[in-house]
Coordinates of C-alpha atoms and ligand atoms in Angstrom, one line a residue:
X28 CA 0.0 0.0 0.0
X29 CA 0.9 3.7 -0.8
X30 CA 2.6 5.4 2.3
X31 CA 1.9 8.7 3.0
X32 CA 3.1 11.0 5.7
X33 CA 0.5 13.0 6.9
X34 CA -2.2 11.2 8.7
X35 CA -5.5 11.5 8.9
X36 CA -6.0 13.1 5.2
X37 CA -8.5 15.8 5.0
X38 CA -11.2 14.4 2.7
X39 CA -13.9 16.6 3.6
X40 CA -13.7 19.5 1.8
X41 CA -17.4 20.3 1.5
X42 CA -17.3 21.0 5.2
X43 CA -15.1 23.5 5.1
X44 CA -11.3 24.0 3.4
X45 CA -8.1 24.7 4.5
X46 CA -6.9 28.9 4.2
X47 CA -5.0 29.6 1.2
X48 CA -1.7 30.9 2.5
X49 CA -1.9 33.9 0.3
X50 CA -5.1 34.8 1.9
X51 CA -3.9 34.5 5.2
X52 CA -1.0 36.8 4.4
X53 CA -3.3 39.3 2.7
X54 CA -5.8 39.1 5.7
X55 CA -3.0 39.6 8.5
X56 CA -2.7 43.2 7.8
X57 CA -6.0 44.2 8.8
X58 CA -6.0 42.2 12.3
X59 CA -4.0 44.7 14.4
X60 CA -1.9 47.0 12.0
X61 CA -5.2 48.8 10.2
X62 CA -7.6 48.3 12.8
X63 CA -10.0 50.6 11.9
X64 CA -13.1 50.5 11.6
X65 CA -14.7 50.6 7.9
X66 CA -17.6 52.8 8.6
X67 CA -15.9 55.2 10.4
X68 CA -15.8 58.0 8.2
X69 CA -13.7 61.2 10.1
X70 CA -10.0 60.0 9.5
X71 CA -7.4 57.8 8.0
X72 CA -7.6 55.0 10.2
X73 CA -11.3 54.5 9.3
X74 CA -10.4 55.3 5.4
X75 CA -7.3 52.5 5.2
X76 CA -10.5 49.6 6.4
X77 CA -12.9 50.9 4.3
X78 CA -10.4 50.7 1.1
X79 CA -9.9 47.8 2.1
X80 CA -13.2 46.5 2.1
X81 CA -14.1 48.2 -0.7
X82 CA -11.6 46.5 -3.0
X83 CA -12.6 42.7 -1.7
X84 CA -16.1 43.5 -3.0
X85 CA -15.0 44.2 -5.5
X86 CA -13.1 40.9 -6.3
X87 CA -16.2 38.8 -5.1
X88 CA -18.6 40.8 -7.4
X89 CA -16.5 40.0 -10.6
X90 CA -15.8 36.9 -9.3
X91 CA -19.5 36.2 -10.2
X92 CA -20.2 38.8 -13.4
X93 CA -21.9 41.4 -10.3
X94 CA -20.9 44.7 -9.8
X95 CA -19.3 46.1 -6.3
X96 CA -22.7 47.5 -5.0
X97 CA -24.2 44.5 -5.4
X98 CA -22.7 42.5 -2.5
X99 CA -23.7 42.5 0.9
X100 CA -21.5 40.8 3.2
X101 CA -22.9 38.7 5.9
X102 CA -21.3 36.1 8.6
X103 CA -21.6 33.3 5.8
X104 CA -24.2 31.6 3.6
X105 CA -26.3 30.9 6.3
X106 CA -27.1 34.5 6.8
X107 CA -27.1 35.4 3.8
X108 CA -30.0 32.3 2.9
X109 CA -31.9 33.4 6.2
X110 CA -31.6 37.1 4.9
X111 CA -32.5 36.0 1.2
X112 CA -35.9 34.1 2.3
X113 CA -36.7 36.0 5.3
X114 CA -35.9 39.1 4.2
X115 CA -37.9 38.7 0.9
X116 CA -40.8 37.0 2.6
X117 CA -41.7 39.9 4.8
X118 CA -40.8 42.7 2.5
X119 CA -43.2 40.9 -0.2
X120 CA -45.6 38.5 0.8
X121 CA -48.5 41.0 0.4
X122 CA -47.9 41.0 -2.8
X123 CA -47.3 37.3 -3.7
X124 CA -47.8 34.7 -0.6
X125 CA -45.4 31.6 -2.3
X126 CA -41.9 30.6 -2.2
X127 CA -40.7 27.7 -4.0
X128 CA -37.8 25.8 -2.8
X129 CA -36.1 22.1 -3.0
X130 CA -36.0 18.9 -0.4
X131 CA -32.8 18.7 -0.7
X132 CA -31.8 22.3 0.3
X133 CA -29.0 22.8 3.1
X134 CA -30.8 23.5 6.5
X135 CA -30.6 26.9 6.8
X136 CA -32.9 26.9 3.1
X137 CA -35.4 24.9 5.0
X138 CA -35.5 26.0 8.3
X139 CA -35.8 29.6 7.1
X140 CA -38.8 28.2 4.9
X141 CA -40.1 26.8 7.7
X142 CA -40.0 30.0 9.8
X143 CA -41.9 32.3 6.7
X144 CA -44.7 29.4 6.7
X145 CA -45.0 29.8 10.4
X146 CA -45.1 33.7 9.1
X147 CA -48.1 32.4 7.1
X148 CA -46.5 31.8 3.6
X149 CA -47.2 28.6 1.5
X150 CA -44.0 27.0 1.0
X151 CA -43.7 24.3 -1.6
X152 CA -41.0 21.9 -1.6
X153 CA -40.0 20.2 -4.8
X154 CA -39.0 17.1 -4.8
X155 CA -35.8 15.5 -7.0
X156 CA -35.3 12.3 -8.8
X157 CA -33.3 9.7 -8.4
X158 CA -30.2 11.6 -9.6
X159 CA -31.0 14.3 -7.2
X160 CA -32.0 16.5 -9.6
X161 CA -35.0 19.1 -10.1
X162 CA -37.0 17.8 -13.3
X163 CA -37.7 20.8 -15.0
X164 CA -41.3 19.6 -16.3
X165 CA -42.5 19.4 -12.6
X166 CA -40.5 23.2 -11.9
X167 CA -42.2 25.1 -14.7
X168 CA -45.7 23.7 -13.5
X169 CA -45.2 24.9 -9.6
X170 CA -45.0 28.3 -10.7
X171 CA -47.7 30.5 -10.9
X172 CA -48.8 34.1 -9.6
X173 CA -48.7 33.6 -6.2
X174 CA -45.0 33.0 -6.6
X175 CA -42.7 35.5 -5.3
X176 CA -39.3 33.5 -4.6
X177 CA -37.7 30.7 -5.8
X178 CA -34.8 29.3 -4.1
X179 CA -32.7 26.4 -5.8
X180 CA -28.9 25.5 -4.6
X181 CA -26.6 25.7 -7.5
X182 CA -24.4 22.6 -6.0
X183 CA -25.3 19.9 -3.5
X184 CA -23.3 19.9 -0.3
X185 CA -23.8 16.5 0.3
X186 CA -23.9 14.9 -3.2
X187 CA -22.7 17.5 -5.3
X188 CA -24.8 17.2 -8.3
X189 CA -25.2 20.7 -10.2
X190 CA -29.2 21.7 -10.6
X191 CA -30.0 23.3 -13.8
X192 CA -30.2 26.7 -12.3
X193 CA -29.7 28.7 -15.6
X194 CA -33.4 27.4 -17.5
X195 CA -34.2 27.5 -14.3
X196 CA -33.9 31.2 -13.7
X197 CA -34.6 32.4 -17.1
X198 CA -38.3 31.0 -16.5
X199 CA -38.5 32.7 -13.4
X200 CA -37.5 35.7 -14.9
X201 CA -40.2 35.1 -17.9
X202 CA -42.8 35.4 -14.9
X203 CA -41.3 38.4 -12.6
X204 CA -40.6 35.4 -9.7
X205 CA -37.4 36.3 -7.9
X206 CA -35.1 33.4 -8.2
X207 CA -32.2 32.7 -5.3
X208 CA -29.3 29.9 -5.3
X209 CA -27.2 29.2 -2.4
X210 CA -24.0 28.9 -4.3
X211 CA -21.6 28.2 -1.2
X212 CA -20.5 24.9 -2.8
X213 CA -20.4 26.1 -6.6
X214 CA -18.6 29.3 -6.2
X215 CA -15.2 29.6 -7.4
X216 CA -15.8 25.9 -8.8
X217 CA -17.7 26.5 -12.0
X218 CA -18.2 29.9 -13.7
X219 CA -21.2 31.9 -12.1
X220 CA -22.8 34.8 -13.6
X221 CA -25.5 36.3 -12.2
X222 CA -26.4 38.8 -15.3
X223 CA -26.0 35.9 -17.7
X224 CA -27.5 33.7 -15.4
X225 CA -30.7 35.7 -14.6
X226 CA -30.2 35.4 -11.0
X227 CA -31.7 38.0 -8.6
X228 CA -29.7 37.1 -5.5
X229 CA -27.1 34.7 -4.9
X230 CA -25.6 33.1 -1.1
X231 CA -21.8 32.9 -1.0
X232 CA -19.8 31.7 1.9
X233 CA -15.6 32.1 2.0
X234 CA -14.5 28.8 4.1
X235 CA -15.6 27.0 1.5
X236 CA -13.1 28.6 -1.2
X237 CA -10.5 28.3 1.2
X238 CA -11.3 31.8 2.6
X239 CA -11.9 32.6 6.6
X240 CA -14.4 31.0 8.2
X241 CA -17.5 33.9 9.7
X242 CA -18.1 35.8 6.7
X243 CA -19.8 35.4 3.2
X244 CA -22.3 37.6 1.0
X245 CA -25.5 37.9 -0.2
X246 CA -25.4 39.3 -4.1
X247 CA -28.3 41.1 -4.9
X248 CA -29.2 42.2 -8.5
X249 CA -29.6 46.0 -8.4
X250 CA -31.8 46.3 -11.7
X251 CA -34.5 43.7 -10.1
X252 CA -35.2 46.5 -7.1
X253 CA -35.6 43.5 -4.9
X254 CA -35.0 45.1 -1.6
X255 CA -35.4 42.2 1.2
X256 CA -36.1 43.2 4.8
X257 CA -33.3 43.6 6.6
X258 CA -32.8 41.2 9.8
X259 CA -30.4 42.4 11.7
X260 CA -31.3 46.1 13.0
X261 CA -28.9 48.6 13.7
X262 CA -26.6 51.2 12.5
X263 CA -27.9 50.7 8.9
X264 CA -24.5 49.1 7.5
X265 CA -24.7 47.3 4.1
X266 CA -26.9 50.1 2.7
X267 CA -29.1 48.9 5.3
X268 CA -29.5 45.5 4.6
X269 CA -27.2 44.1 6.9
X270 CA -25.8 46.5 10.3
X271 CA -23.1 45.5 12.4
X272 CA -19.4 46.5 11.9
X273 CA -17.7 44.6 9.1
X274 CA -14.6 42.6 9.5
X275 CA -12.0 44.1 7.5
X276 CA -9.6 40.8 8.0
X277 CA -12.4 38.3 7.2
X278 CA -13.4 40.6 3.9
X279 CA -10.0 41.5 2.6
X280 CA -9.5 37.2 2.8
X281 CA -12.9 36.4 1.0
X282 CA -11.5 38.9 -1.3
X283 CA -8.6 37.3 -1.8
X284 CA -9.9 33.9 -1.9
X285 CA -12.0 34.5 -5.3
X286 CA -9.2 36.7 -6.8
X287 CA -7.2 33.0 -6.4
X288 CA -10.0 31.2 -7.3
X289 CA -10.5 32.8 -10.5
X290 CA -6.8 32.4 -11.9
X291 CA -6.7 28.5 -10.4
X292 CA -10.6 27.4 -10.9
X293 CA -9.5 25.3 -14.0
X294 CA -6.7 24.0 -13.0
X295 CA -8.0 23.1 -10.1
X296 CA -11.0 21.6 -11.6
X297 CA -9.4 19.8 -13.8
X298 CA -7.1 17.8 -11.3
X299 CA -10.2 17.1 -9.5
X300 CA -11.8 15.7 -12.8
X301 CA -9.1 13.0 -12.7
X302 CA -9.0 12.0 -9.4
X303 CA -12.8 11.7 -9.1
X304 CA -12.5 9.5 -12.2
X305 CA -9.6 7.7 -10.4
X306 CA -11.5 7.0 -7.5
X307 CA -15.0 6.1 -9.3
X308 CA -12.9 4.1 -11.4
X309 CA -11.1 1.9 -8.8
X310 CA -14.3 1.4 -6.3
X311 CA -17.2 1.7 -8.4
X312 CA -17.3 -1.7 -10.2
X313 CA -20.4 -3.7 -9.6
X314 CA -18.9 -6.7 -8.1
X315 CA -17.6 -4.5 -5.1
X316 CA -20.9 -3.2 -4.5
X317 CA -20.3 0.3 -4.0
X318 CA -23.0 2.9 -5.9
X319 CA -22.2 6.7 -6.5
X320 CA -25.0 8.8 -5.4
X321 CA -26.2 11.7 -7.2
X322 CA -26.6 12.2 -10.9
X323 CA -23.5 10.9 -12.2
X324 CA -21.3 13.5 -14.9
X325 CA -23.7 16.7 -14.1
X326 CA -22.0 17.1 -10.8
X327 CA -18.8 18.8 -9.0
X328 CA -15.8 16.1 -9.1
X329 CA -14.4 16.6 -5.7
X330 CA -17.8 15.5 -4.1
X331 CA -17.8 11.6 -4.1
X332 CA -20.5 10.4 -2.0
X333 CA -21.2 6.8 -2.2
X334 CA -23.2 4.1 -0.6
X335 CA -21.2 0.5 -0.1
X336 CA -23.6 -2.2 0.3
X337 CA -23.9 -5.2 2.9
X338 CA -21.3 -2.9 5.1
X339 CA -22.1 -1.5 8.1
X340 CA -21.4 2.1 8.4
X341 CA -20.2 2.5 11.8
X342 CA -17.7 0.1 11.4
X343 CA -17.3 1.5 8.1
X344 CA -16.0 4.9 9.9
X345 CA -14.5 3.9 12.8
X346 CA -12.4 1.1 10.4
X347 CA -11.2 4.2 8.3
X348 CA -10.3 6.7 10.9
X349 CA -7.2 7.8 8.8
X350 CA -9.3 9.0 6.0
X351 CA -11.5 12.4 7.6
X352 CA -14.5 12.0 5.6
X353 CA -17.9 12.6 6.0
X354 CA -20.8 10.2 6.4
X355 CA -24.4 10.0 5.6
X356 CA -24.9 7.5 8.8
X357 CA -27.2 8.2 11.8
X358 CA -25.2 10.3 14.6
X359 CA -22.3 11.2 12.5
X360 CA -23.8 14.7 12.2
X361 CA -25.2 17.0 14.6
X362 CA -28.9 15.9 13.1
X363 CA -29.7 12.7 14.0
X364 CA -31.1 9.8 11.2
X365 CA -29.8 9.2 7.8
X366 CA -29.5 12.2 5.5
X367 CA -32.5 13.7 3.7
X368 CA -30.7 14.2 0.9
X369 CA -29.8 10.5 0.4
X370 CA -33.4 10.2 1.3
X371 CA -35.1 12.4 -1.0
X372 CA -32.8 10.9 -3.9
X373 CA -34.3 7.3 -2.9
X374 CA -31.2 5.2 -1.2
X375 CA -32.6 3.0 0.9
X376 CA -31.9 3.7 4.6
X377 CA -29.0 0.7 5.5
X378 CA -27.1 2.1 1.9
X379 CA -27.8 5.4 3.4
X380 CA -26.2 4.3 6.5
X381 CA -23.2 3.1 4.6
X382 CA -22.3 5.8 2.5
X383 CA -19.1 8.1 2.8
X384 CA -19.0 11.8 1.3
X385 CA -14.7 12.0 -0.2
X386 CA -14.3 15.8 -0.7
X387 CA -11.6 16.7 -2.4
X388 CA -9.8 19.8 -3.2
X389 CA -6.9 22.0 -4.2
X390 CA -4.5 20.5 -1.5
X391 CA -5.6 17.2 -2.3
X392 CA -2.7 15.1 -3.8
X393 CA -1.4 12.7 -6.1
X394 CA -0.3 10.2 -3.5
X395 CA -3.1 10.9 -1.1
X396 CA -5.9 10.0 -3.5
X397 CA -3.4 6.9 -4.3
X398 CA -3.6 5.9 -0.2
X399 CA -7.3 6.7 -0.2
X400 CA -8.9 4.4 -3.0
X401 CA -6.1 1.1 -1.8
X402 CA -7.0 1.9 2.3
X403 CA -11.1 2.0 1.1
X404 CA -10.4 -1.2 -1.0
X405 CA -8.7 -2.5 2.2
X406 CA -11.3 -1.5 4.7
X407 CA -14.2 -2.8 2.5
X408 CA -12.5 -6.2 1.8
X409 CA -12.2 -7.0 5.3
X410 CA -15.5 -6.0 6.3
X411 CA -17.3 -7.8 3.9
X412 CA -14.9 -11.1 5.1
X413 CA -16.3 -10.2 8.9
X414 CA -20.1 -9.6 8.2
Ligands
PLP527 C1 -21.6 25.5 4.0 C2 -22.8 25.7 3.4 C3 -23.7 26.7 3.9 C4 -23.5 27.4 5.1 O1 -22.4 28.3 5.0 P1 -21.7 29.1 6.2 O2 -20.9 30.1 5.6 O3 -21.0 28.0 6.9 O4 -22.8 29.7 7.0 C5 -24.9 26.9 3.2 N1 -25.2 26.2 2.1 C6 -24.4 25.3 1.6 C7 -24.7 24.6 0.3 C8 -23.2 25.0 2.2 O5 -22.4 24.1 1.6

């Protein structure tokens, strides 16, 4: 078997990604040299932060085909969702009562649903196929009227298929309906843009562009005059969308992380592209019994989540401890029960117990993707001789 030095290898990159050295070094500036604080407005130390600001908002707007006034920053994705949904809800659902969203939605989609329905909107939840896909038949008949938001992911956290958000939006935008994607898992990954795209507001986190963890953005399209309600009250920051004092540091490295993202998405996606092929190639051969979930080439490459059949997937995990991977197994997540994504797309619940997410990404090597497929190949082999 391969050796490899560094033990356990991170192979959970949808969870979060290592910081890009070069953003750390851009961000270190702004923790204690240029302290000040961006919206002061009265003197240089206020001025140097607010530059500085100014210019990563920049980055992340063309990052996306946006332009700098367009982006509101937030503490993540998940504020910037809650903040999309909410925030659109109550500043329009005297006009139009229905937002459209998808079962398979990250938690902080469906939980802020959940919270405008207890507001006294009618949510509808699409469901996906087997692939984990929208079919666009069953989109173009939910909308009607009454519709004021959609809100689609562009890629799945957990099985990284890419919905058809493009036709998507361009029917919403036939019928006036406000369409939002939570693009924390696609930005900086595939080419985004929003003008192109017909996308009226867009959720972007930085950890998962190997940016700082605690902040992210909310794009939203100036020429569609949406104007959701803020929900944060305050000092009327973020052209009032969003108070409370921005974090130069945490901006300047989200900055920085789509400036590298932009020269290295290729590349990078490329190398991914083989290794997923690699991998798929190695374990996904019917006699081993291992499925890949998801739809199978309209997908990210560095999300491999697969179900291994007849195993059981807490010995599964605990018999691969050197791999850090994520599962779709009860209690291997804060929420208890197999995941509702695996759910929705139809695995039954003991593959759904036995399935692994492998994230990989731009630190990801040669020789650790090497150790990965021959330690799975391993593991699985001498579970299947014990069960
Ligand atoms: C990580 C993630 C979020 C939450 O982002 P934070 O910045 O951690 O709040 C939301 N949606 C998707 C699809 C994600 O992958």
């Amino acid at each position: 078997m391969a050796d490899i030095p560094n033990r356990p290898i991170y192979m959970d990159y949808q969870a979060t990604t290592p910081l890009d050295e070069r953003v750390l070094e851009a961000m270190m500036p702004y923790f204690a040299e240029h302290f000040g604080n961006p919206h002061s407005t009265t003197h240089s130390f206020g001025w140097m932060a607010e530059e500085a600001v100014e210019k990563a908002r920049g980055r992340i707007a063309s990052l996306i085909g946006a332009s700098a006034d367009e982006i509101i920053f937030t503490s993540g994705a998940t504020e910037a969702n809650n903040l999309a949904i909410k925030g659109m809800g109550r500043a329009y659902s005297h006009h139009r009562n229905t937002i459209i969203t998808v079962e398979t939605e990250h938690k902080c989609v469906l939980e802020s649903a959940t919270q405008m329905a207890r507001e006294g909107m009618n949510i509808v939840y699409l469901p996906v196929g087997a692939d984990g896909l929208v079919d666009l038949d069953i989109f173009a008949a939910a909308l009607n009227d009454d519709v004021l938001l959609v809100s689609v992911m562009a890629v799945n956290n957990e099985i990284g298929v890419i919905q058809p958000i493009r036709e998507m939006a361009a029917l919403c935008r036939e019928k006036r309906i406000f369409f939002h994607t939570d693009a924390a898992q696609a930005l900086g990954k595939m080419p985004l843009d929003v003008v192109d795209m017909n996308i009226d507001l867009m959720s972007l986190s930085a950890h998962k562009i190997y940016g700082p963890k605690g902040v992210g953005a909310l794009y939203v399209r100036r020429e569609s005059r949406a104007r959701p309600e803020p929900v944060l009250s305050g000092g009327g920051q973020e052209g009032g969308l969003r108070s409370g004092t921005l974090a130069p540091a945490l901006c300047v490295g989200f900055g920085e992380a789509c400036e590298v993202a932009a020269a290295e998405m290729d590349a990078d996606l490329e190398r991914l592209q083989c290794y997923f092929d690699r991998i798929i190639g190695a374990l996904c051969v019917p006699e081993r019994g291992v499925q890949l979930n998801g739809h199978q080439r309209q997908r990210f490459p560095g999300n491999i989540n697969i179900s291994i059949e007849g195993l059981d997937g807490e010995l599964l995990l605990s018999s691969i401890r050197d791999l850090a991977v994520s599962s779709g197994a009860a209690c291997a997540s804060a929420v208890s029960g197999p995941s509702y994504v695996l759910q929705a797309i139809g695995v039954p619940e003991n593959l759904a117990e036995a399935s692994l997410r492998i994230g990989l990404g731009r630190q990801t090597t040669d020789a650790e993707v090497d150790y990965a497929i021959d330690f799975l190949l391993q593991a699985i082999e001498q579970l299947r001789k014990k069960a």
